[in-house]
mmCIF file of C-alpha atoms and ligand atoms in Angstrom:
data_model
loop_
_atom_site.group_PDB
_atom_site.id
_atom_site.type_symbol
_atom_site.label_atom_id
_atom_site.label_comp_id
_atom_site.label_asym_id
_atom_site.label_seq_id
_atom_site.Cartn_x
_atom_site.Cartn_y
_atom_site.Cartn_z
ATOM 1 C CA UNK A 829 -174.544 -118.468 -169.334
ATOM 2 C CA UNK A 830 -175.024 -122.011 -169.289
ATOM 3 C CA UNK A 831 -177.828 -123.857 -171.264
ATOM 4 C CA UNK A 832 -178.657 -125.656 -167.419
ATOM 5 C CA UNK A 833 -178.334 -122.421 -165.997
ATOM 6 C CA UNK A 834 -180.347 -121.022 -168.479
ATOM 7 C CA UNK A 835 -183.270 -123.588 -168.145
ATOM 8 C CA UNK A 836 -182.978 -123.094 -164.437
ATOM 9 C CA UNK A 837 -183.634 -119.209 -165.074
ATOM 10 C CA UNK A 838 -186.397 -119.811 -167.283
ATOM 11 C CA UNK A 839 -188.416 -122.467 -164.452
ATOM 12 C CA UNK A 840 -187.638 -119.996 -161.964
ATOM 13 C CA UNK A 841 -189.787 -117.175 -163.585
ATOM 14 C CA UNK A 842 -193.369 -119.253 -163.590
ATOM 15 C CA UNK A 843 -193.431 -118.683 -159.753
ATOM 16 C CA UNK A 844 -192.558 -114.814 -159.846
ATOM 17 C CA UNK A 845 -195.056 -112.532 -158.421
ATOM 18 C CA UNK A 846 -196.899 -109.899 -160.548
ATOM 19 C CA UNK A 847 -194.651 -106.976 -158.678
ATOM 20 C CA UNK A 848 -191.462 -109.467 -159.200
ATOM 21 C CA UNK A 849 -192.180 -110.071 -162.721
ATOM 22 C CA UNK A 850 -192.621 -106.093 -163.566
ATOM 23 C CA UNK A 851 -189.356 -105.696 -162.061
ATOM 24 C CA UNK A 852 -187.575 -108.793 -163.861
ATOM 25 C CA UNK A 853 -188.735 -107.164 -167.105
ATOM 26 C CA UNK A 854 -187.718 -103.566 -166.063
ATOM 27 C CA UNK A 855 -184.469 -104.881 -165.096
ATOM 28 C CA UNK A 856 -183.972 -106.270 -168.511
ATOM 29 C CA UNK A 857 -185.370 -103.351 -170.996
ATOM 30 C CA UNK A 858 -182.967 -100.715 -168.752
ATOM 31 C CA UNK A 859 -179.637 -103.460 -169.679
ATOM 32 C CA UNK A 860 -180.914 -103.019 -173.377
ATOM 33 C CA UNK A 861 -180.847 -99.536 -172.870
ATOM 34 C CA UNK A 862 -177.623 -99.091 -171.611
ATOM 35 C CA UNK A 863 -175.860 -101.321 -173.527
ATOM 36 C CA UNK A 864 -177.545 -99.314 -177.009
ATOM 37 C CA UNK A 865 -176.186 -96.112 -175.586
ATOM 38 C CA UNK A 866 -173.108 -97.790 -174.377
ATOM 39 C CA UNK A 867 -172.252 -99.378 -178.075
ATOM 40 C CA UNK A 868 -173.689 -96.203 -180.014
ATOM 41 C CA UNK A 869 -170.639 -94.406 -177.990
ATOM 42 C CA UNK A 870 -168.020 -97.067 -178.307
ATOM 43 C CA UNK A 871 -168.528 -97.340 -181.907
ATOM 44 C CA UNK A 872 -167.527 -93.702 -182.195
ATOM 45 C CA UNK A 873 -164.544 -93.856 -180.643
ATOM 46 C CA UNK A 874 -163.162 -97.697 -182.240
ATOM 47 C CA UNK A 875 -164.340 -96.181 -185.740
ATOM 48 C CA UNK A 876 -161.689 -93.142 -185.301
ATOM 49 C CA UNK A 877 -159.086 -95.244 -183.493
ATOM 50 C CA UNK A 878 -157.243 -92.029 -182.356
ATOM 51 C CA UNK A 879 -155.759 -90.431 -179.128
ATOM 52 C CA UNK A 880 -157.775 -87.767 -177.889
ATOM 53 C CA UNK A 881 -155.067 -86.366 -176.568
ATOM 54 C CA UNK A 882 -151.804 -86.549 -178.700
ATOM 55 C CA UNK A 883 -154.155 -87.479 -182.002
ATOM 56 C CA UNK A 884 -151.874 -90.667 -182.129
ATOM 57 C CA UNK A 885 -153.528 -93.566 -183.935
ATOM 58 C CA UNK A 886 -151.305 -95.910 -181.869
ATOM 59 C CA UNK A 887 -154.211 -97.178 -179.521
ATOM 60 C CA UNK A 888 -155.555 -99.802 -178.410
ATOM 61 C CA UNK A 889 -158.516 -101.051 -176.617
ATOM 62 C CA UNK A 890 -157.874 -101.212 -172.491
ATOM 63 C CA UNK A 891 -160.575 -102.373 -170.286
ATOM 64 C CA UNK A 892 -164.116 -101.114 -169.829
ATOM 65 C CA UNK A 893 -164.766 -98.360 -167.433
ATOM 66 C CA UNK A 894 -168.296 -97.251 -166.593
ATOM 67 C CA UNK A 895 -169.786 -99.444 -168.934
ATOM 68 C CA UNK A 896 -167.463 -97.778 -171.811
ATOM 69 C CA UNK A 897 -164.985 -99.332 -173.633
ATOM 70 C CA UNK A 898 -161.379 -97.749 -172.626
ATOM 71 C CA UNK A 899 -158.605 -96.972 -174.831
ATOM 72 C CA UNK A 900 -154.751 -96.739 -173.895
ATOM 73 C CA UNK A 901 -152.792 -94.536 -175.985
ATOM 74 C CA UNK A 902 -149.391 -95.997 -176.436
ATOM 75 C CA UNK A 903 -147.425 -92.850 -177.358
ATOM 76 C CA UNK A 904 -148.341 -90.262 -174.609
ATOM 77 C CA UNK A 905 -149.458 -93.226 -172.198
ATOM 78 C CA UNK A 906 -153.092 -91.701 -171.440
ATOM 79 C CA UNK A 907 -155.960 -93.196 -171.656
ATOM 80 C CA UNK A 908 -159.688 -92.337 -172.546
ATOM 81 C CA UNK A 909 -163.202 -93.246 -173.789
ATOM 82 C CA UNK A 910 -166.268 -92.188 -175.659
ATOM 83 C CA UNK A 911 -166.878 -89.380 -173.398
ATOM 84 C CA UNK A 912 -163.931 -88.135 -171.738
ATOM 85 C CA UNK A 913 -163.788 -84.443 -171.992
ATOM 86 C CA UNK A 914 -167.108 -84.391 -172.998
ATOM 87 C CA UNK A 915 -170.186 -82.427 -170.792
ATOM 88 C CA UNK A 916 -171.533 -86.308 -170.548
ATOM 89 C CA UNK A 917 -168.277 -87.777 -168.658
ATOM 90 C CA UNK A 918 -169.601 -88.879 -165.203
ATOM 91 C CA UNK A 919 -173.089 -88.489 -165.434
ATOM 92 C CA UNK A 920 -174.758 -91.896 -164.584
ATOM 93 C CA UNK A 921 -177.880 -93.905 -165.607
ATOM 94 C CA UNK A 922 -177.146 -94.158 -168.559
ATOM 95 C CA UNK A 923 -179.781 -96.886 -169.393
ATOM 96 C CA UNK A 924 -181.923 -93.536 -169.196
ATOM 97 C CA UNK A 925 -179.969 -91.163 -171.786
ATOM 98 C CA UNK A 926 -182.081 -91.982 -174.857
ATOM 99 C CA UNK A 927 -185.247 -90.909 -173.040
ATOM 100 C CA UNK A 928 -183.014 -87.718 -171.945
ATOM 101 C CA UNK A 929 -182.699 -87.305 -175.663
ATOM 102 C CA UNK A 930 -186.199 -88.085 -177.020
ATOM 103 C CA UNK A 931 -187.714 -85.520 -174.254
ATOM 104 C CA UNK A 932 -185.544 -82.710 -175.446
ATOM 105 C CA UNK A 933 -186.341 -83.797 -179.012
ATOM 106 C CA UNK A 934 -189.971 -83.441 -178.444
ATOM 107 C CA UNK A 935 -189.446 -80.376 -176.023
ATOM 108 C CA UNK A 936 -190.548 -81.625 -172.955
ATOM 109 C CA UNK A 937 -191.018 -79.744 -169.710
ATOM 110 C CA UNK A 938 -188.440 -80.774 -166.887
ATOM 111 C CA UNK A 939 -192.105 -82.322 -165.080
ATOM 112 C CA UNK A 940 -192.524 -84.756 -168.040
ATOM 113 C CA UNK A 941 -188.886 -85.382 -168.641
ATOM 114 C CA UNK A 942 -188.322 -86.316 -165.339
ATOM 115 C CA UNK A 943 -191.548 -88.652 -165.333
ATOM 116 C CA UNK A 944 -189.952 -89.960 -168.565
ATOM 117 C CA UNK A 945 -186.525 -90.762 -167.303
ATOM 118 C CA UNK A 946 -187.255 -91.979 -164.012
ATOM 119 C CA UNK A 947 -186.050 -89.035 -162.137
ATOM 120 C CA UNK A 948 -186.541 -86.607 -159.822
ATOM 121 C CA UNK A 949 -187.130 -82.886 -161.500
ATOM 122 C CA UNK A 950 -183.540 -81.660 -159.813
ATOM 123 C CA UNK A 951 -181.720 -84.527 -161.726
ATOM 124 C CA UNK A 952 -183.965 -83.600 -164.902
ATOM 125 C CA UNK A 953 -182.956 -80.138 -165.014
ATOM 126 C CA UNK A 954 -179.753 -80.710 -164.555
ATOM 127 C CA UNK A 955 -179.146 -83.591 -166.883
ATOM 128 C CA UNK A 956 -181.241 -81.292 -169.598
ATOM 129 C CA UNK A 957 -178.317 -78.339 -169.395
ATOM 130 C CA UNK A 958 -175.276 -81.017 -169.534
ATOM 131 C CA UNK A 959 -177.115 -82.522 -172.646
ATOM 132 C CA UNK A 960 -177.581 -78.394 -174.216
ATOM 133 C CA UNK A 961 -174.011 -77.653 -173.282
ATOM 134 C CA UNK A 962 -172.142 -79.259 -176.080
ATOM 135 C CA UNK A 963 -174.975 -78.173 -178.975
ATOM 136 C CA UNK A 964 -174.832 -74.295 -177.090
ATOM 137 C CA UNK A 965 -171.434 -73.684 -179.307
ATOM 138 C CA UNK A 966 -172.378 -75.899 -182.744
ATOM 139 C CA UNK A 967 -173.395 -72.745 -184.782
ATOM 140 C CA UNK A 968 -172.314 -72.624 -188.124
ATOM 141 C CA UNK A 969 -168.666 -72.184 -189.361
ATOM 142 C CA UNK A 970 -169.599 -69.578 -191.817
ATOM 143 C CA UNK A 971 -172.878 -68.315 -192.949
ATOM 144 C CA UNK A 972 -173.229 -68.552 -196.824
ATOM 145 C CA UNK A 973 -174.847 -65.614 -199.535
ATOM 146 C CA UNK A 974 -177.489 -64.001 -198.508
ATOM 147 C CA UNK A 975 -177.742 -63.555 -195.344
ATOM 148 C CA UNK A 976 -180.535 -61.930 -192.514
ATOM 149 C CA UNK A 977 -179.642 -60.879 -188.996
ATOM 150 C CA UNK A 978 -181.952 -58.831 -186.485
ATOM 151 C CA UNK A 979 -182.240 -58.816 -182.869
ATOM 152 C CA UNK A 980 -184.516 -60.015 -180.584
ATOM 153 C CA UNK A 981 -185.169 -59.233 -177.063
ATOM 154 C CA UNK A 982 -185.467 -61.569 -173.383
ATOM 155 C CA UNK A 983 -186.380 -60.572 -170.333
ATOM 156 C CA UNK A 984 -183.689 -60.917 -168.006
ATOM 157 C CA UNK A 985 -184.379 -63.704 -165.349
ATOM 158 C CA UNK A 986 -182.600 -64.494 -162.280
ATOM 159 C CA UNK A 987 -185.414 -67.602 -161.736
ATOM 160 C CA UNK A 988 -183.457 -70.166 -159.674
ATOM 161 C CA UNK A 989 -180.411 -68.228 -158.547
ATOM 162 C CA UNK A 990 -180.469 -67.254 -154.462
ATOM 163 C CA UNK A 991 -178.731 -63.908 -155.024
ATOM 164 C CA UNK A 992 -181.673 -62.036 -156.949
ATOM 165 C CA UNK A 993 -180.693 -58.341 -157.084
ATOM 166 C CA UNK A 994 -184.963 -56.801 -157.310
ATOM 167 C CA UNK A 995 -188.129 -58.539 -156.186
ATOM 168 C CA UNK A 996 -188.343 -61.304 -158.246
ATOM 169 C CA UNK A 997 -191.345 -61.856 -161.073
ATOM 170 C CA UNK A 998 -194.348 -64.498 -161.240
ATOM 171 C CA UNK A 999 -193.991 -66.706 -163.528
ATOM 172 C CA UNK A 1000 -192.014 -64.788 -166.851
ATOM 173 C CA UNK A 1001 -193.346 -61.771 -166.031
ATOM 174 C CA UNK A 1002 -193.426 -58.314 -167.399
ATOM 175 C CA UNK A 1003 -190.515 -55.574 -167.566
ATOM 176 C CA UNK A 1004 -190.926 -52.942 -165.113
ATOM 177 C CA UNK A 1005 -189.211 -50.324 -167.798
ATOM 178 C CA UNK A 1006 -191.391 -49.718 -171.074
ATOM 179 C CA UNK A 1007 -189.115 -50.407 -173.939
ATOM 180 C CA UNK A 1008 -185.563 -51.224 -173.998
ATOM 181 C CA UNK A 1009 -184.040 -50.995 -171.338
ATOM 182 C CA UNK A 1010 -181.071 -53.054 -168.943
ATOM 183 C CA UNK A 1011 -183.974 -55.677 -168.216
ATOM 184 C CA UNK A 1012 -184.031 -56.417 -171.908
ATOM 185 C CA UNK A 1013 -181.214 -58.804 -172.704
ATOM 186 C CA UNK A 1014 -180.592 -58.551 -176.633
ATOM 187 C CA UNK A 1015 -180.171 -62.178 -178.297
ATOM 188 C CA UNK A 1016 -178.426 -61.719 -182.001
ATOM 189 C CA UNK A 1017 -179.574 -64.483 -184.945
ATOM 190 C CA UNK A 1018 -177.792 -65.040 -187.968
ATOM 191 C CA UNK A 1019 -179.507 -67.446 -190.780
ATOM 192 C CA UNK A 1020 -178.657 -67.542 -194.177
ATOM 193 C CA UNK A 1021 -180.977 -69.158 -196.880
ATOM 194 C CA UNK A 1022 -179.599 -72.633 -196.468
ATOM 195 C CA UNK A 1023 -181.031 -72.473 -192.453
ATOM 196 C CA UNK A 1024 -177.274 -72.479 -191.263
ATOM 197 C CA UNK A 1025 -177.385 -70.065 -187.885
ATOM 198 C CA UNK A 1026 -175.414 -68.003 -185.952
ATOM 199 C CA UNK A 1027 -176.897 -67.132 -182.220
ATOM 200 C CA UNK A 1028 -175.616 -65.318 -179.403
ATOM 201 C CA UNK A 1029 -176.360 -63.584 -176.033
ATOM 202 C CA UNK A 1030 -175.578 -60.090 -176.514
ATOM 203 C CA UNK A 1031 -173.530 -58.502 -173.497
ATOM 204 C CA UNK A 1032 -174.689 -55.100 -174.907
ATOM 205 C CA UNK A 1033 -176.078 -54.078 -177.802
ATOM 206 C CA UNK A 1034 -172.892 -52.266 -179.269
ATOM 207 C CA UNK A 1035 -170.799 -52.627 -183.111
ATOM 208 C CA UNK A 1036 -168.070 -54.414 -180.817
ATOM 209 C CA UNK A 1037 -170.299 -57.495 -179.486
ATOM 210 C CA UNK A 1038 -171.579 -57.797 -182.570
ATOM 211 C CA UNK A 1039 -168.184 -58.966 -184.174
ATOM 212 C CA UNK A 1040 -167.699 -61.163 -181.535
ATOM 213 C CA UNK A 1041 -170.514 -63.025 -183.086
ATOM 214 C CA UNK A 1042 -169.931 -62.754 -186.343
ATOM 215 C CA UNK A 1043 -166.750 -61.753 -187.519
ATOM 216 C CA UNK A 1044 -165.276 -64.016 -189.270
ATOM 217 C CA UNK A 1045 -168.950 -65.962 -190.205
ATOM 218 C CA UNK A 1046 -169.994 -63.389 -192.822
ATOM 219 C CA UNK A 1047 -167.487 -61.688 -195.174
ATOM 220 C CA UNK A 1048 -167.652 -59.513 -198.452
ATOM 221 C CA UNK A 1049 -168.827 -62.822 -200.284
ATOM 222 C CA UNK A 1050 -172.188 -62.179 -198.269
ATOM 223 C CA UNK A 1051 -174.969 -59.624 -198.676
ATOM 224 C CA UNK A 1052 -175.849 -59.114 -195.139
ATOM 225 C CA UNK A 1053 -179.974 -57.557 -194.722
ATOM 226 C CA UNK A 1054 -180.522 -55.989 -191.515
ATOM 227 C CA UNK A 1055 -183.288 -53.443 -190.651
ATOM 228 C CA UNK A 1056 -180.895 -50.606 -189.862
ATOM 229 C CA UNK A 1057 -180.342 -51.028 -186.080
ATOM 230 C CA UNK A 1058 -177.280 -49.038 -185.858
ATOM 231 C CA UNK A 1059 -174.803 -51.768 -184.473
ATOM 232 C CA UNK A 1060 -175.311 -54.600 -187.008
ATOM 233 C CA UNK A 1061 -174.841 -51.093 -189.903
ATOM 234 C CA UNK A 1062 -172.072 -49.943 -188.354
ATOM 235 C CA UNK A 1063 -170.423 -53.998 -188.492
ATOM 236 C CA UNK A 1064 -170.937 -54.361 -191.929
ATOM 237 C CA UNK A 1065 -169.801 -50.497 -192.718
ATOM 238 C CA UNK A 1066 -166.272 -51.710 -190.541
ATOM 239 C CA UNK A 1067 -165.949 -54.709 -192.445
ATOM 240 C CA UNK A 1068 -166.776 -53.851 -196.079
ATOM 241 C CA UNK A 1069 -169.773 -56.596 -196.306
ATOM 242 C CA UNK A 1070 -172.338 -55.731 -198.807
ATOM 243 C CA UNK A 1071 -175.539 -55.066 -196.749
ATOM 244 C CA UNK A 1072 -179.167 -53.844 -197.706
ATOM 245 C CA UNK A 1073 -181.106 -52.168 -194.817
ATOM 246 C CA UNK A 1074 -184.888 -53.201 -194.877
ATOM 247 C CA UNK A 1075 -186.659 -50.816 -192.850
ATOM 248 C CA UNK A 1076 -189.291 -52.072 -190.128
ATOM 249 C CA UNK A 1077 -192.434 -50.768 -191.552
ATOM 250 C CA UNK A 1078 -191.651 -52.646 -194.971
ATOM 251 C CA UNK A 1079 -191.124 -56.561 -195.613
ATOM 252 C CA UNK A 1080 -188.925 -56.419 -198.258
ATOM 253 C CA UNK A 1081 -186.438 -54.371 -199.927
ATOM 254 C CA UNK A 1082 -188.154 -51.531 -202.420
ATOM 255 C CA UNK A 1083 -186.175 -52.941 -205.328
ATOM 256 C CA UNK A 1084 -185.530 -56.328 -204.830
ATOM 257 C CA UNK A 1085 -187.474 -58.649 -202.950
ATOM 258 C CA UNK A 1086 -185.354 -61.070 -202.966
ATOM 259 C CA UNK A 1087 -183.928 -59.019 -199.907
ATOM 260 C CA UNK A 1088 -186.057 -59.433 -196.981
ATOM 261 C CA UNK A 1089 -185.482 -60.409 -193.456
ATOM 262 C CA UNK A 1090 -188.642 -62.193 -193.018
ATOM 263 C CA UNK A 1091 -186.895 -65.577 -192.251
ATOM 264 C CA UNK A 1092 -185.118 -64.368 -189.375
ATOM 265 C CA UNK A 1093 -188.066 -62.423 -187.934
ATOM 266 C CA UNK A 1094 -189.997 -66.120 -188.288
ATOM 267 C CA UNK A 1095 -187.430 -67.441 -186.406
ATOM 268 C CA UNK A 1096 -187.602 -65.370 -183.686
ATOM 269 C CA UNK A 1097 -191.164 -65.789 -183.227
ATOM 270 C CA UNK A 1098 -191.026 -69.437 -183.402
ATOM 271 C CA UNK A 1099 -188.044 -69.645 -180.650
ATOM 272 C CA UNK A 1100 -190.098 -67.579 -178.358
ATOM 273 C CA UNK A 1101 -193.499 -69.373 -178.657
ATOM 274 C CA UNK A 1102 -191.476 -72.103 -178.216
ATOM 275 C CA UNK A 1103 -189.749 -71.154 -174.888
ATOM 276 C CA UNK A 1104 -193.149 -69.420 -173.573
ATOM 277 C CA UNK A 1105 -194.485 -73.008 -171.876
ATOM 278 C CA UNK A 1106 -190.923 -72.563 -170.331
ATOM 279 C CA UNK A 1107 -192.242 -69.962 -168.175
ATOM 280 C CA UNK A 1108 -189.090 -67.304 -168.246
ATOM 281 C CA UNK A 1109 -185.790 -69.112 -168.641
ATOM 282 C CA UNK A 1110 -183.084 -67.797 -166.591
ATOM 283 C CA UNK A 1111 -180.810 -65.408 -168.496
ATOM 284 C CA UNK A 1112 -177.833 -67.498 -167.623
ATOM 285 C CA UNK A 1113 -179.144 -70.718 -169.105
ATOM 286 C CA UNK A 1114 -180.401 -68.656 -172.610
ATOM 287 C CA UNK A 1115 -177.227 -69.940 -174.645
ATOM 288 C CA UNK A 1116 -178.336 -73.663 -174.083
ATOM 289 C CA UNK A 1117 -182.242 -72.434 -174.887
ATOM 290 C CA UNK A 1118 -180.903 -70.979 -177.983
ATOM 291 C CA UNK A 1119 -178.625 -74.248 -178.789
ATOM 292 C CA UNK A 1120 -182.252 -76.269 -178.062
ATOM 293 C CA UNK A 1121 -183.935 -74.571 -181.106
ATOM 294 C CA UNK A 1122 -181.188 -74.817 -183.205
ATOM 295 C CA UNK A 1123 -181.499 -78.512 -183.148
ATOM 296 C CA UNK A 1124 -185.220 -78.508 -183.630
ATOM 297 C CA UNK A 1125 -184.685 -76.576 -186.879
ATOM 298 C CA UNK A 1126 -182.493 -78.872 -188.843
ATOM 299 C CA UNK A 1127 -184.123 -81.140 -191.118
ATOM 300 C CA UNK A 1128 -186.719 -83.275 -189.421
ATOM 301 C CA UNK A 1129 -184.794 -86.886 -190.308
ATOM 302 C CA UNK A 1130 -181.875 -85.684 -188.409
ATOM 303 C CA UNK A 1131 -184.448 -85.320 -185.301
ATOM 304 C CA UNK A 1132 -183.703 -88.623 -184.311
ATOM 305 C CA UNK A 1133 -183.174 -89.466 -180.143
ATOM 306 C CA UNK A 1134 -180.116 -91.362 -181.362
ATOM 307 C CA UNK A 1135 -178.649 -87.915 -182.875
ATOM 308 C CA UNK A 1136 -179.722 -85.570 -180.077
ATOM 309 C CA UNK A 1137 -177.804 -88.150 -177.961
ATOM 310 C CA UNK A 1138 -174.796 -88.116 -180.290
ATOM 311 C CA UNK A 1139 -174.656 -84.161 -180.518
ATOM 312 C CA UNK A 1140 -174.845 -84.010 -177.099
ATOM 313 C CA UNK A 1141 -171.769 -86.100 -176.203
ATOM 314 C CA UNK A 1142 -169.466 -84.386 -178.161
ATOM 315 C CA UNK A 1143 -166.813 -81.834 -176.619
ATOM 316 C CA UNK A 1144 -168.344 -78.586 -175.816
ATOM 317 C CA UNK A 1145 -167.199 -75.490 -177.879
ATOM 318 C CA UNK A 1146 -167.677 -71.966 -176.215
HETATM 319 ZN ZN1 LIG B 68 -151.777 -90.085 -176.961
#
């Protein structure tokens, strides 16, 4: 702009109205918003300088489109930016995607995120579950030494679908069926003693789902410590991996303490006090839930809005 422009700018704001002057400075903190998200994106993709498509570093900057900068690949003639083929392409107001991130960072209720973002509790929701979708898939590569897995157990919730197949519960509710039973959908956790996870919605509680999970993630380099369940036994017994059963009424292993699964059992009881203000997620949105906590439990400098915003626009893995 202009200096004279400029100067013009600044007289006109003396005769601004209270309500004018809230507005002019809303106005400007949402630009500084959206251009921090905008450049934290761009500089991912002008860092890497590659074509997401044909991995061809023959690229070179084309345009802007949606407030991103656009690339042009030069070999396969497509073109891209920061979020293309990411759960975040398309999804607008962008200005408010750092508050998206800071209200899942500090766990907030759709009611306060919305507040938070400027939204109505429809676009909170939603924008919540395309922010979860890329972190549902980050669990770890391979899970390292020792290592504890159990199972834990959900309710199954229909809350929010229109087909529900029984009268629907208040609130979270209580299973109908003492026990286990086909209202009880089984969640499998993985964690070694470095905190790297592995987490998954069990279909069924069978040998085969398990090594769905983790096959592949634990090998005979691990010693695997389960509390005999017979599916997780019978997966280890398949695949050879070294495993030490530590029955439910004891804490640790009767000759070695060192073998416990006391970390995984705390981390089942701090995912579901944590999803209990929730009030009874629906089954089909448990993957992102899980995906949630995951985050939470990394290292507490990692917990920054900036990185929750950067995890979630990366492509989603299933
Ligand atoms: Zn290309």
């Amino acid at each position: 702009m202009e200096n004279i422009a400029f100067e013009a700018l600044l007289a006109l704001i003396d005769d601004l109205t209270d309500e004018q002057r809230a507005t002019f400075i809303k106005v400007l903190d949402e630009n500084k918003d959206f251009d921090k998200v905008a450049t934290l994106l761009d500089n991912r993709i002008l860092a890497k300088r590659e074509c997401l498509y044909c991995k061809s570093s023959n690229v070179k900057k084309w345009g802007r489109q949606s407030g991103l900068q656009r690339m042009r690949c030069f070999d396969c003639g497509k073109s891209f930016n920061a979020l293309t083929g990411t759960p975040l392409a398309h999804l607008r107001k962008k200005e408010e995607w750092i508050k998206m991130a800071a209200a899942l960072k500090d766990g907030l209720t759709v009611k306060d995120t919305a507040e938070k973002c400027n939204s109505s509790i429809s676009t909170a929701f939603r924008w919540r579950h395309r922010f979860l979708k890329a972190m549902k898939g980050d669990v770890a590569e391979h899970l390292e030494g020792i290592t504890e897995a159990d199972e834990t157990y959900f309710l199954e919730s229909h809350k929010g679908s229109r087909n529900i197949p029984r009268k629907s519960r208040k609130r979270g509710g209580k299973a109908t069926k003492r026990g286990l039973s086909s209202e009880q959908i089984p969640v499998l956790i993985a964690r070694d003693r470095t905190g790297g996870i592995v987490d998954a919605v069990l279909p069924d509680q069978s040998k085969k789902s398990i090594k769905v999970v983790l096959g592949g993630k634990i090998s005979k380099e691990n010693i695997l410590c389960i509390d005999g369940g017979n599916a997780l036994w019978g997966f280890a017994c398949e695949g050879n991996i070294p495993c030490r059963v530590i029955p439910a009424s004891k804490h640790v292993h009767e000759r070695n303490p060192i073998f416990h699964i006391q970390n995984v059992n705390g981390y089942h009881s701090r995912l579901k006090n944590w999803m209990s203000p929730f009030n009874g997620v629906a089954t089909k949105y448990l993957p992102n839930y899980l995906g949630w906590r995951r985050m939470l439990e990394k290292p507490k400098p990692v917990l920054t809005p900036v990185a929750w915003l950067q995890a979630a626009a990366k492509p989603a893995r299933q």
